[in-house]
mmCIF file of C-alpha atoms and ligand atoms in Angstrom:
data_model
loop_
_atom_site.group_PDB
_atom_site.id
_atom_site.type_symbol
_atom_site.label_atom_id
_atom_site.label_comp_id
_atom_site.label_asym_id
_atom_site.label_seq_id
_atom_site.Cartn_x
_atom_site.Cartn_y
_atom_site.Cartn_z
ATOM 1 C CA MET A 1 37.240 10.612 89.535
ATOM 2 C CA HIS A 2 35.186 12.649 92.014
ATOM 3 C CA SER A 3 31.436 12.581 92.195
ATOM 4 C CA ILE A 4 29.886 15.796 90.807
ATOM 5 C CA ALA A 5 28.202 16.255 94.177
ATOM 6 C CA GLU A 6 31.646 17.487 95.303
ATOM 7 C CA SER A 7 32.342 19.800 92.349
ATOM 8 C CA HIS A 8 34.500 22.809 93.253
ATOM 9 C CA PHE A 9 32.712 25.085 90.773
ATOM 10 C CA PRO A 10 29.089 25.417 89.581
ATOM 11 C CA LEU A 11 28.362 23.120 86.665
ATOM 12 C CA ASN A 12 26.463 24.067 83.524
ATOM 13 C CA SER A 13 23.398 21.932 82.817
ATOM 14 C CA GLN A 14 25.113 20.579 79.679
ATOM 15 C CA THR A 15 27.774 19.083 81.963
ATOM 16 C CA LEU A 16 25.205 17.899 84.518
ATOM 17 C CA LEU A 17 23.477 15.904 81.769
ATOM 18 C CA VAL A 18 26.704 13.971 81.201
ATOM 19 C CA HIS A 19 27.955 13.557 84.774
ATOM 20 C CA GLY A 20 24.829 13.806 86.941
ATOM 21 C CA GLY A 21 23.002 10.808 88.405
ATOM 22 C CA ARG A 22 25.955 8.473 87.842
ATOM 23 C CA ASP A 23 28.238 6.788 90.353
ATOM 24 C CA PRO A 24 30.359 4.151 88.566
ATOM 25 C CA GLY A 25 32.228 3.371 91.794
ATOM 26 C CA ARG A 26 29.036 1.863 93.234
ATOM 27 C CA PHE A 27 28.347 -0.320 90.195
ATOM 28 C CA ALA A 28 31.555 -2.192 89.358
ATOM 29 C CA GLY A 29 32.825 0.753 87.295
ATOM 30 C CA MET A 30 29.886 0.728 84.911
ATOM 31 C CA VAL A 31 29.460 4.112 83.222
ATOM 32 C CA ASN A 32 25.666 3.894 83.482
ATOM 33 C CA THR A 33 23.627 3.016 86.562
ATOM 34 C CA PRO A 34 22.271 -0.447 85.705
ATOM 35 C CA VAL A 35 18.609 -1.434 85.571
ATOM 36 C CA HIS A 36 17.671 -2.595 89.077
ATOM 37 C CA ARG A 37 14.647 -4.844 89.126
ATOM 38 C CA GLY A 38 13.255 -5.755 92.502
ATOM 39 C CA SER A 39 10.535 -5.722 95.094
ATOM 40 C CA THR A 40 12.182 -7.222 98.204
ATOM 41 C CA ILE A 41 15.384 -5.550 99.370
ATOM 42 C CA LEU A 42 17.249 -7.747 101.859
ATOM 43 C CA SER A 43 19.021 -6.407 104.931
ATOM 44 C CA ASN A 44 22.002 -8.185 106.510
ATOM 45 C CA THR A 45 21.127 -7.363 110.091
ATOM 46 C CA MET A 46 18.306 -6.023 112.203
ATOM 47 C CA ASP A 47 20.235 -2.744 112.510
ATOM 48 C CA GLU A 48 20.382 -2.379 108.749
ATOM 49 C CA TRP A 49 16.695 -3.176 108.471
ATOM 50 C CA GLU A 50 15.816 -0.512 111.055
ATOM 51 C CA SER A 51 18.001 2.081 109.314
ATOM 52 C CA ARG A 52 16.404 1.353 105.932
ATOM 53 C CA LYS A 53 13.031 2.364 107.315
ATOM 54 C CA LEU A 54 14.171 5.819 108.489
ATOM 55 C CA PRO A 55 12.470 8.678 106.630
ATOM 56 C CA ASP A 56 14.425 9.969 103.610
ATOM 57 C CA ASN A 57 16.892 7.093 103.817
ATOM 58 C CA PRO A 58 18.450 6.808 100.345
ATOM 59 C CA MET A 59 18.578 3.018 100.901
ATOM 60 C CA ALA A 60 14.938 2.171 100.307
ATOM 61 C CA SER A 61 13.253 -0.606 102.261
ATOM 62 C CA TYR A 62 11.071 -1.845 99.398
ATOM 63 C CA GLY A 63 11.122 -1.667 95.597
ATOM 64 C CA ARG A 64 8.086 0.575 95.408
ATOM 65 C CA PHE A 65 10.049 3.357 97.150
ATOM 66 C CA GLY A 66 12.697 3.256 94.452
ATOM 67 C CA THR A 67 15.913 1.541 93.496
ATOM 68 C CA PRO A 68 19.368 2.942 92.641
ATOM 69 C CA THR A 69 18.056 3.369 89.055
ATOM 70 C CA THR A 70 15.169 5.497 90.367
ATOM 71 C CA ARG A 71 17.491 7.567 92.571
ATOM 72 C CA SER A 72 19.944 8.174 89.685
ATOM 73 C CA PHE A 73 17.149 9.567 87.519
ATOM 74 C CA GLU A 74 15.584 11.635 90.301
ATOM 75 C CA THR A 75 18.964 13.056 91.366
ATOM 76 C CA LEU A 76 19.837 14.173 87.867
ATOM 77 C CA ILE A 77 16.439 15.789 87.250
ATOM 78 C CA CYS A 78 16.615 17.494 90.644
ATOM 79 C CA ASN A 79 20.064 18.932 89.853
ATOM 80 C CA LEU A 80 18.863 20.197 86.473
ATOM 81 C CA GLU A 81 15.740 21.803 87.970
ATOM 82 C CA GLY A 82 17.574 23.262 90.971
ATOM 83 C CA GLY A 83 15.053 21.642 93.328
ATOM 84 C CA HIS A 84 15.103 19.995 96.748
ATOM 85 C CA ARG A 85 14.001 16.479 95.679
ATOM 86 C CA SER A 86 12.361 14.859 92.649
ATOM 87 C CA MET A 87 9.968 11.951 92.376
ATOM 88 C CA ALA A 88 9.440 9.683 89.376
ATOM 89 C CA PHE A 89 5.926 8.697 88.269
ATOM 90 C CA PRO A 90 4.798 6.083 85.738
ATOM 91 C CA SER A 91 3.559 8.724 83.253
ATOM 92 C CA GLY A 92 3.532 12.475 82.761
ATOM 93 C CA LEU A 93 -0.189 12.603 83.460
ATOM 94 C CA SER A 94 0.203 10.708 86.744
ATOM 95 C CA ALA A 95 2.875 13.230 87.825
ATOM 96 C CA CYS A 96 0.329 16.030 87.157
ATOM 97 C CA THR A 97 -2.629 14.339 88.847
ATOM 98 C CA HIS A 98 -0.708 13.166 91.914
ATOM 99 C CA ALA A 99 0.956 16.531 92.387
ATOM 100 C CA LEU A 100 -2.524 18.095 92.396
ATOM 101 C CA LEU A 101 -3.913 15.483 94.789
ATOM 102 C CA ALA A 102 -0.927 15.860 97.114
ATOM 103 C CA PHE A 103 -1.907 19.456 97.920
ATOM 104 C CA LEU A 104 -5.713 19.479 97.581
ATOM 105 C CA LYS A 105 -8.487 18.297 99.866
ATOM 106 C CA GLN A 106 -12.262 18.381 99.855
ATOM 107 C CA GLY A 107 -13.607 21.936 99.835
ATOM 108 C CA ASP A 108 -10.480 23.447 98.246
ATOM 109 C CA HIS A 109 -10.332 25.495 95.072
ATOM 110 C CA VAL A 110 -7.740 25.247 92.293
ATOM 111 C CA LEU A 111 -6.863 27.812 89.617
ATOM 112 C CA VAL A 112 -5.776 26.342 86.288
ATOM 113 C CA THR A 113 -4.524 27.967 83.095
ATOM 114 C CA ASP A 114 -7.070 27.644 80.294
ATOM 115 C CA SER A 115 -4.298 26.410 77.958
ATOM 116 C CA VAL A 116 -3.582 23.347 80.144
ATOM 117 C CA TYR A 117 -2.931 19.878 78.641
ATOM 118 C CA GLY A 118 -6.348 18.313 77.832
ATOM 119 C CA PRO A 119 -6.133 15.226 80.075
ATOM 120 C CA THR A 120 -5.064 17.427 83.039
ATOM 121 C CA ARG A 121 -8.119 19.618 82.379
ATOM 122 C CA SER A 122 -10.364 16.612 82.284
ATOM 123 C CA PHE A 123 -8.908 15.267 85.578
ATOM 124 C CA VAL A 124 -9.538 18.645 87.238
ATOM 125 C CA THR A 125 -13.116 19.044 86.016
ATOM 126 C CA LYS A 126 -14.246 15.428 86.360
ATOM 127 C CA PHE A 127 -12.254 13.683 89.101
ATOM 128 C CA LEU A 128 -11.447 16.641 91.356
ATOM 129 C CA GLY A 129 -15.034 17.844 90.899
ATOM 130 C CA ARG A 130 -16.297 14.510 92.251
ATOM 131 C CA MET A 131 -13.961 14.884 95.252
ATOM 132 C CA GLY A 132 -15.587 18.226 96.123
ATOM 133 C CA ILE A 133 -12.728 20.372 94.818
ATOM 134 C CA THR A 134 -13.776 23.336 92.649
ATOM 135 C CA ALA A 135 -11.735 24.795 89.787
ATOM 136 C CA THR A 136 -11.544 28.071 87.894
ATOM 137 C CA PHE A 137 -9.763 28.243 84.551
ATOM 138 C CA PHE A 138 -8.060 31.553 83.797
ATOM 139 C CA ASP A 139 -6.830 33.275 80.647
ATOM 140 C CA PRO A 140 -3.146 32.315 80.196
ATOM 141 C CA ALA A 141 -2.455 36.021 79.540
ATOM 142 C CA ALA A 142 -3.890 36.962 82.959
ATOM 143 C CA SER A 143 -0.527 37.649 84.649
ATOM 144 C CA ALA A 144 -0.937 39.331 88.093
ATOM 145 C CA ASN A 145 -4.673 39.708 87.368
ATOM 146 C CA ILE A 146 -5.166 36.161 88.562
ATOM 147 C CA ARG A 147 -5.577 37.785 91.984
ATOM 148 C CA GLU A 148 -9.183 38.461 90.909
ATOM 149 C CA PHE A 149 -9.866 34.720 90.737
ATOM 150 C CA ILE A 150 -8.249 33.766 94.027
ATOM 151 C CA GLN A 151 -10.743 32.625 96.646
ATOM 152 C CA PRO A 152 -10.174 32.136 100.386
ATOM 153 C CA ASN A 153 -9.948 28.363 99.747
ATOM 154 C CA THR A 154 -7.592 28.531 96.711
ATOM 155 C CA ARG A 155 -4.797 26.076 97.542
ATOM 156 C CA VAL A 156 -3.137 25.410 94.171
ATOM 157 C CA VAL A 157 -2.402 27.387 91.004
ATOM 158 C CA PHE A 158 -1.557 25.097 88.070
ATOM 159 C CA LEU A 159 0.413 26.522 85.114
ATOM 160 C CA GLU A 160 1.693 25.316 81.765
ATOM 161 C CA SER A 161 3.741 27.671 79.626
ATOM 162 C CA PRO A 162 3.521 27.630 76.700
ATOM 163 C CA GLY A 163 0.337 25.557 76.362
ATOM 164 C CA SER A 164 0.979 22.503 74.217
ATOM 165 C CA TRP A 165 -1.726 23.295 71.609
ATOM 166 C CA THR A 166 -2.060 27.066 71.535
ATOM 167 C CA PHE A 167 1.410 28.083 72.773
ATOM 168 C CA GLU A 168 0.474 31.116 74.904
ATOM 169 C CA MET A 169 3.221 32.156 77.308
ATOM 170 C CA GLN A 170 2.458 32.977 80.932
ATOM 171 C CA ASP A 171 4.045 35.506 83.250
ATOM 172 C CA ILE A 172 5.201 32.897 85.760
ATOM 173 C CA PRO A 173 6.846 35.178 88.389
ATOM 174 C CA ALA A 174 3.854 37.567 88.444
ATOM 175 C CA ILE A 175 1.375 34.699 88.850
ATOM 176 C CA ALA A 176 3.524 32.942 91.472
ATOM 177 C CA GLU A 177 3.739 36.135 93.529
ATOM 178 C CA GLN A 178 -0.054 36.483 93.673
ATOM 179 C CA ALA A 179 -0.488 32.786 94.450
ATOM 180 C CA HIS A 180 1.997 32.888 97.320
ATOM 181 C CA ARG A 181 0.376 35.994 98.805
ATOM 182 C CA ALA A 182 -2.791 33.932 99.052
ATOM 183 C CA GLY A 183 -0.925 30.958 100.536
ATOM 184 C CA ALA A 184 -1.407 28.768 97.443
ATOM 185 C CA VAL A 185 1.122 26.309 96.035
ATOM 186 C CA VAL A 186 2.243 26.844 92.406
ATOM 187 C CA ILE A 187 2.587 23.744 90.213
ATOM 188 C CA MET A 188 3.818 23.984 86.629
ATOM 189 C CA ASP A 189 3.858 21.510 83.761
ATOM 190 C CA ASN A 190 7.268 22.351 82.229
ATOM 191 C CA THR A 191 7.311 19.631 79.548
ATOM 192 C CA TRP A 192 7.669 21.959 76.525
ATOM 193 C CA ALA A 193 10.849 23.725 77.661
ATOM 194 C CA THR A 194 12.634 20.852 79.445
ATOM 195 C CA PRO A 195 14.823 21.875 82.418
ATOM 196 C CA LEU A 196 17.429 23.084 79.897
ATOM 197 C CA PHE A 197 15.351 25.994 78.645
ATOM 198 C CA PHE A 198 13.318 26.923 81.728
ATOM 199 C CA ARG A 199 13.809 26.304 85.449
ATOM 200 C CA PRO A 200 10.424 27.016 87.073
ATOM 201 C CA LEU A 201 11.678 26.878 90.669
ATOM 202 C CA ASP A 202 13.956 29.868 89.978
ATOM 203 C CA TYR A 203 10.825 31.838 89.012
ATOM 204 C CA GLY A 204 8.670 31.145 92.056
ATOM 205 C CA VAL A 205 7.109 27.799 91.113
ATOM 206 C CA ASP A 206 6.965 25.228 93.963
ATOM 207 C CA VAL A 207 6.584 22.003 91.962
ATOM 208 C CA SER A 208 7.831 21.526 88.382
ATOM 209 C CA ILE A 209 6.553 18.598 86.337
ATOM 210 C CA HIS A 210 7.776 16.894 83.176
ATOM 211 C CA ALA A 211 6.210 14.314 80.960
ATOM 212 C CA ALA A 212 9.605 12.577 80.601
ATOM 213 C CA THR A 213 7.841 10.636 77.845
ATOM 214 C CA LYS A 214 8.611 13.599 75.575
ATOM 215 C CA TYR A 215 12.091 15.140 75.271
ATOM 216 C CA ILE A 216 13.704 13.478 78.292
ATOM 217 C CA ILE A 217 13.194 9.954 76.942
ATOM 218 C CA GLY A 218 13.370 11.462 73.463
ATOM 219 C CA HIS A 219 12.917 8.283 71.421
ATOM 220 C CA SER A 220 9.144 7.602 71.609
ATOM 221 C CA ASP A 221 9.754 4.260 73.300
ATOM 222 C CA ALA A 222 8.545 4.678 76.904
ATOM 223 C CA LEU A 223 6.219 6.622 79.224
ATOM 224 C CA LEU A 224 7.432 8.341 82.384
ATOM 225 C CA GLY A 225 6.801 11.411 84.529
ATOM 226 C CA VAL A 226 8.716 13.340 87.159
ATOM 227 C CA ALA A 227 7.885 16.080 89.658
ATOM 228 C CA THR A 228 10.472 18.242 91.433
ATOM 229 C CA ALA A 229 9.663 20.257 94.540
ATOM 230 C CA ASN A 230 11.363 22.965 96.559
ATOM 231 C CA ALA A 231 12.104 22.229 100.228
ATOM 232 C CA GLU A 232 8.755 23.562 101.514
ATOM 233 C CA ALA A 233 6.590 21.632 99.039
ATOM 234 C CA TRP A 234 8.580 18.381 99.085
ATOM 235 C CA PRO A 235 7.070 16.676 102.190
ATOM 236 C CA MET A 236 3.492 17.024 100.839
ATOM 237 C CA LEU A 237 4.449 15.907 97.329
ATOM 238 C CA ALA A 238 6.385 12.905 98.625
ATOM 239 C CA ALA A 239 3.618 11.799 100.985
ATOM 240 C CA GLY A 240 1.018 12.200 98.211
ATOM 241 C CA GLY A 241 2.999 10.116 95.746
ATOM 242 C CA HIS A 242 3.814 7.361 98.242
ATOM 243 C CA ASP A 243 0.283 7.084 99.588
ATOM 244 C CA PHE A 244 -1.049 6.314 96.119
ATOM 245 C CA GLY A 245 1.497 3.565 95.517
ATOM 246 C CA GLN A 246 2.910 5.225 92.423
ATOM 247 C CA THR A 247 6.103 3.680 91.124
ATOM 248 C CA ALA A 248 7.994 3.874 87.829
ATOM 249 C CA GLY A 249 9.439 0.817 86.059
ATOM 250 C CA ALA A 250 13.211 0.275 86.083
ATOM 251 C CA ASP A 251 13.561 -0.143 82.306
ATOM 252 C CA ASP A 252 11.705 3.103 81.621
ATOM 253 C CA LEU A 253 13.865 4.938 84.158
ATOM 254 C CA TYR A 254 16.959 3.560 82.452
ATOM 255 C CA LEU A 255 15.700 4.791 79.065
ATOM 256 C CA ALA A 256 15.088 8.222 80.574
ATOM 257 C CA LEU A 257 18.631 8.379 81.979
ATOM 258 C CA ARG A 258 19.966 7.332 78.609
ATOM 259 C CA GLY A 259 17.860 9.979 76.858
ATOM 260 C CA LEU A 260 19.102 12.694 79.205
ATOM 261 C CA ARG A 261 22.754 12.119 78.259
ATOM 262 C CA THR A 262 22.107 13.487 74.745
ATOM 263 C CA MET A 263 19.284 15.882 75.537
ATOM 264 C CA HIS A 264 21.400 19.000 75.123
ATOM 265 C CA VAL A 265 22.434 18.229 71.543
ATOM 266 C CA ARG A 266 18.949 17.049 70.662
ATOM 267 C CA MET A 267 17.284 20.155 72.088
ATOM 268 C CA SER A 268 19.680 22.519 70.291
ATOM 269 C CA GLN A 269 18.711 20.841 67.033
ATOM 270 C CA HIS A 270 14.948 20.708 67.779
ATOM 271 C CA TRP A 271 15.087 24.431 68.649
ATOM 272 C CA GLN A 272 17.078 25.519 65.593
ATOM 273 C CA SER A 273 15.134 23.383 63.099
ATOM 274 C CA GLY A 274 11.800 24.256 64.709
ATOM 275 C CA VAL A 275 12.390 27.983 64.261
ATOM 276 C CA ARG A 276 13.501 27.521 60.637
ATOM 277 C CA LEU A 277 10.514 25.344 59.813
ATOM 278 C CA ALA A 278 8.157 27.811 61.532
ATOM 279 C CA GLU A 279 9.656 30.734 59.574
ATOM 280 C CA SER A 280 9.282 28.871 56.281
ATOM 281 C CA LEU A 281 5.612 28.191 57.069
ATOM 282 C CA LEU A 282 4.958 31.920 57.521
ATOM 283 C CA GLU A 283 5.530 32.260 53.769
ATOM 284 C CA GLN A 284 2.881 29.696 52.835
ATOM 285 C CA PRO A 285 -0.315 31.184 51.325
ATOM 286 C CA LEU A 286 -2.425 28.645 53.266
ATOM 287 C CA VAL A 287 -0.954 29.734 56.607
ATOM 288 C CA GLU A 288 -2.573 32.567 58.558
ATOM 289 C CA ARG A 289 -0.187 32.550 61.501
ATOM 290 C CA VAL A 290 2.366 30.443 63.295
ATOM 291 C CA LEU A 291 2.113 29.934 67.065
ATOM 292 C CA HIS A 292 5.715 29.820 68.270
ATOM 293 C CA PRO A 293 6.971 32.007 71.138
ATOM 294 C CA ALA A 294 10.523 32.166 69.719
ATOM 295 C CA LEU A 295 9.257 34.085 66.646
ATOM 296 C CA PRO A 296 9.553 37.873 67.177
ATOM 297 C CA GLN A 297 5.969 38.539 66.022
ATOM 298 C CA ASP A 298 4.468 36.062 68.530
ATOM 299 C CA PRO A 299 2.476 37.699 71.369
ATOM 300 C CA GLY A 300 4.415 35.574 73.905
ATOM 301 C CA HIS A 301 7.834 36.489 72.509
ATOM 302 C CA ALA A 302 8.735 39.122 75.148
ATOM 303 C CA LEU A 303 8.020 36.702 78.017
ATOM 304 C CA TRP A 304 9.835 33.892 76.243
ATOM 305 C CA ARG A 305 12.909 36.095 75.788
ATOM 306 C CA ARG A 306 12.798 37.316 79.354
ATOM 307 C CA ASP A 307 12.501 33.904 81.028
ATOM 308 C CA PHE A 308 13.447 31.059 78.657
ATOM 309 C CA LYS A 309 16.872 29.992 77.414
ATOM 310 C CA GLY A 310 15.633 28.226 74.294
ATOM 311 C CA ALA A 311 12.691 26.666 72.499
ATOM 312 C CA SER A 312 11.695 23.102 71.778
ATOM 313 C CA GLY A 313 10.566 21.781 68.397
ATOM 314 C CA LEU A 314 6.809 21.855 69.087
ATOM 315 C CA PHE A 315 4.673 24.657 67.659
ATOM 316 C CA GLY A 316 1.308 25.369 66.070
ATOM 317 C CA VAL A 317 0.128 26.520 62.672
ATOM 318 C CA VAL A 318 -3.184 28.289 62.041
ATOM 319 C CA LEU A 319 -4.490 27.756 58.508
ATOM 320 C CA ARG A 320 -6.609 30.257 56.596
ATOM 321 C CA THR A 321 -9.206 27.568 56.028
ATOM 322 C CA GLY A 322 -10.929 24.955 58.165
ATOM 323 C CA ASP A 323 -11.848 22.931 55.058
ATOM 324 C CA ARG A 324 -11.358 19.330 56.136
ATOM 325 C CA HIS A 325 -10.352 18.288 52.591
ATOM 326 C CA VAL A 326 -7.489 20.800 52.565
ATOM 327 C CA ILE A 327 -6.286 19.741 56.013
ATOM 328 C CA THR A 328 -6.540 16.061 55.044
ATOM 329 C CA GLU A 329 -4.552 16.722 51.869
ATOM 330 C CA ILE A 330 -1.727 18.441 53.791
ATOM 331 C CA VAL A 331 -1.503 15.722 56.428
ATOM 332 C CA ASP A 332 -1.751 12.805 53.976
ATOM 333 C CA ARG A 333 0.750 14.281 51.494
ATOM 334 C CA LEU A 334 3.492 14.772 54.072
ATOM 335 C CA GLN A 335 6.166 12.097 53.759
ATOM 336 C CA LEU A 336 8.412 12.809 56.735
ATOM 337 C CA PHE A 337 5.835 13.793 59.370
ATOM 338 C CA GLY A 338 4.121 10.951 61.194
ATOM 339 C CA ILE A 339 0.468 11.349 62.183
ATOM 340 C CA GLY A 340 0.260 10.683 65.896
ATOM 341 C CA LEU A 341 0.004 11.832 69.470
ATOM 342 C CA SER A 342 2.868 12.769 71.738
ATOM 343 C CA TRP A 343 6.068 14.600 70.737
ATOM 344 C CA GLY A 344 9.651 15.038 71.881
ATOM 345 C CA GLY A 345 10.987 12.026 70.001
ATOM 346 C CA PHE A 346 13.650 12.126 67.272
ATOM 347 C CA GLU A 347 10.999 12.014 64.536
ATOM 348 C CA SER A 348 8.765 14.727 63.104
ATOM 349 C CA LEU A 349 5.010 14.621 63.692
ATOM 350 C CA VAL A 350 1.922 16.469 62.519
ATOM 351 C CA LEU A 351 -1.537 16.447 64.060
ATOM 352 C CA PRO A 352 -4.700 18.437 63.279
ATOM 353 C CA SER A 353 -6.300 19.816 66.439
ATOM 354 C CA GLU A 354 -9.675 18.566 67.562
ATOM 355 C CA PRO A 355 -12.411 20.557 65.780
ATOM 356 C CA GLU A 356 -12.981 22.285 69.098
ATOM 357 C CA ILE A 357 -10.251 22.734 71.697
ATOM 358 C CA ALA A 358 -11.734 22.634 75.220
ATOM 359 C CA ARG A 359 -11.698 26.148 76.697
ATOM 360 C CA SER A 360 -13.570 27.781 79.558
ATOM 361 C CA VAL A 361 -12.677 31.492 79.348
ATOM 362 C CA ARG A 362 -13.482 31.984 75.653
ATOM 363 C CA PRO A 363 -13.572 29.691 72.621
ATOM 364 C CA CYS A 364 -10.268 29.195 70.808
ATOM 365 C CA PRO A 365 -10.360 31.578 67.790
ATOM 366 C CA TRP A 366 -8.616 29.011 65.605
ATOM 367 C CA ASN A 367 -10.878 26.039 66.252
ATOM 368 C CA GLY A 368 -10.822 23.581 63.353
ATOM 369 C CA ARG A 369 -7.909 25.321 61.576
ATOM 370 C CA MET A 370 -4.907 24.241 63.587
ATOM 371 C CA LEU A 371 -2.071 21.847 62.964
ATOM 372 C CA ARG A 372 0.455 20.930 65.626
ATOM 373 C CA ILE A 373 3.933 20.230 64.381
ATOM 374 C CA HIS A 374 6.784 18.495 66.147
ATOM 375 C CA THR A 375 10.100 19.228 64.444
ATOM 376 C CA GLY A 376 12.264 16.133 64.618
ATOM 377 C CA LEU A 377 15.963 15.613 63.975
ATOM 378 C CA GLU A 378 15.732 15.087 60.211
ATOM 379 C CA ASN A 379 17.604 17.504 57.950
ATOM 380 C CA VAL A 380 15.651 20.748 58.222
ATOM 381 C CA ASP A 381 15.751 21.519 54.490
ATOM 382 C CA ASP A 382 14.094 18.164 53.865
ATOM 383 C CA LEU A 383 11.396 19.033 56.388
ATOM 384 C CA ILE A 384 10.845 22.423 54.742
ATOM 385 C CA SER A 385 10.652 20.823 51.264
ATOM 386 C CA ASP A 386 8.181 18.239 52.514
ATOM 387 C CA MET A 387 5.906 20.921 54.019
ATOM 388 C CA ARG A 388 6.166 22.985 50.810
ATOM 389 C CA GLN A 389 5.103 20.150 48.543
ATOM 390 C CA ALA A 390 2.204 19.136 50.806
ATOM 391 C CA MET A 391 0.935 22.721 51.166
ATOM 392 C CA TYR A 392 1.308 23.283 47.421
ATOM 393 C CA ARG A 393 -0.830 20.222 46.650
ATOM 394 C CA ALA A 394 -3.418 21.200 49.248
ATOM 395 C CA ALA A 395 -3.628 24.747 47.866
ATOM 396 C CA GLN A 396 -4.720 23.269 44.486
ATOM 397 C CA ILE A 397 -7.940 21.923 45.987
HETATM 398 C C1 PLP B 1 2.192 14.322 77.019
HETATM 399 C C2 PLP B 1 1.983 15.361 78.044
HETATM 400 C C3 PLP B 1 1.637 15.033 79.341
HETATM 401 C C4 PLP B 1 1.355 13.610 79.771
HETATM 402 O O1 PLP B 1 2.435 12.759 79.629
HETATM 403 P P1 PLP B 1 2.200 11.157 79.486
HETATM 404 O O2 PLP B 1 3.523 10.585 79.780
HETATM 405 O O3 PLP B 1 1.699 10.931 78.112
HETATM 406 O O4 PLP B 1 1.165 10.792 80.521
HETATM 407 C C5 PLP B 1 1.498 16.042 80.267
HETATM 408 N N1 PLP B 1 1.685 17.338 79.917
HETATM 409 C C6 PLP B 1 2.012 17.703 78.665
HETATM 410 C C7 PLP B 1 2.209 19.132 78.345
HETATM 411 C C8 PLP B 1 2.162 16.724 77.680
HETATM 412 O O5 PLP B 1 2.449 17.088 76.438
#
């Protein structure tokens, strides 16, 4: 069997998920790259030792720079994203923060979408602020108008589309064009879509990030992050990551590789069930609107259709009431939806938003009335029935 690196025809990402990042010939015929645990990596000779230290040598000189398990994961993600190289991080948040730090220095300015993941926002305002780096948050609908916010010292534009609470889509190519004209690097948190449904680097993004904790691992049993850069951005990203001593654990990397093998079938199901559940919620008297870019009436639908190949199972619901008793009744009555943070696992989840979602441009119009739903892999009619009974009970209040 040949390695897919030598394929004679371009491979679909569904095939890459199965064949990528594996090399059974190197590991006694084992289908999966084993878990490699280690700090010291011995060399047989001085020559080997010297060659291990060469830059970009796939044979690392020390465990912190990665093992064959790390390289298998990074290679597969890089193939899926169509990037130059990928780098694993111990969590999704650390991939975001270290990508930012890799490109920013004191006195720089960063532009960030107002719909960004909360902990990334807090890192930008608190930590980067302390380092003398200023930030401007912009309306996710800004498109090419972000040029108005670009300053002479703007070095990074940070995107997330759709936002993981409010689900606004962004015009990635239009924003990337403006950013590049100003000499800024474009970083995108691509966790929602996975590399199967959106490939940021094809749309002008320089660094694409995933909280692998979510759909890539897919089973709610580990934390991991990964960032993929194009050839121009790679040296800065790699240096930034290495200098901070970031390293991901071998068992978590193994779980991520294992999750990736089935990600295509899981994502097809999350997408299909998510849309059906979202449509059924539109009919509920308690529901004012559903925030899901794959629904035709969603304001982000045109961008989603233009750029994305599918949708994940995560979406938002805006209720007609912010009455805490009603929201509590819905959440407590649900039998199949767990109450908890994160998403992307096999199981369904529900979470009421914070009473106030942090925003800089303008307050979120749905503050205190939002539920976030992760559609898991249960039978979708069961999920719909569960939502119906909980909403029915809550409507009696
Ligand atoms: C969960 C999440 C992260 C952070 O991932 P962790 O592995 O929990 O650190 C980053 N971005 C988005 C959009 C997320 O949902």
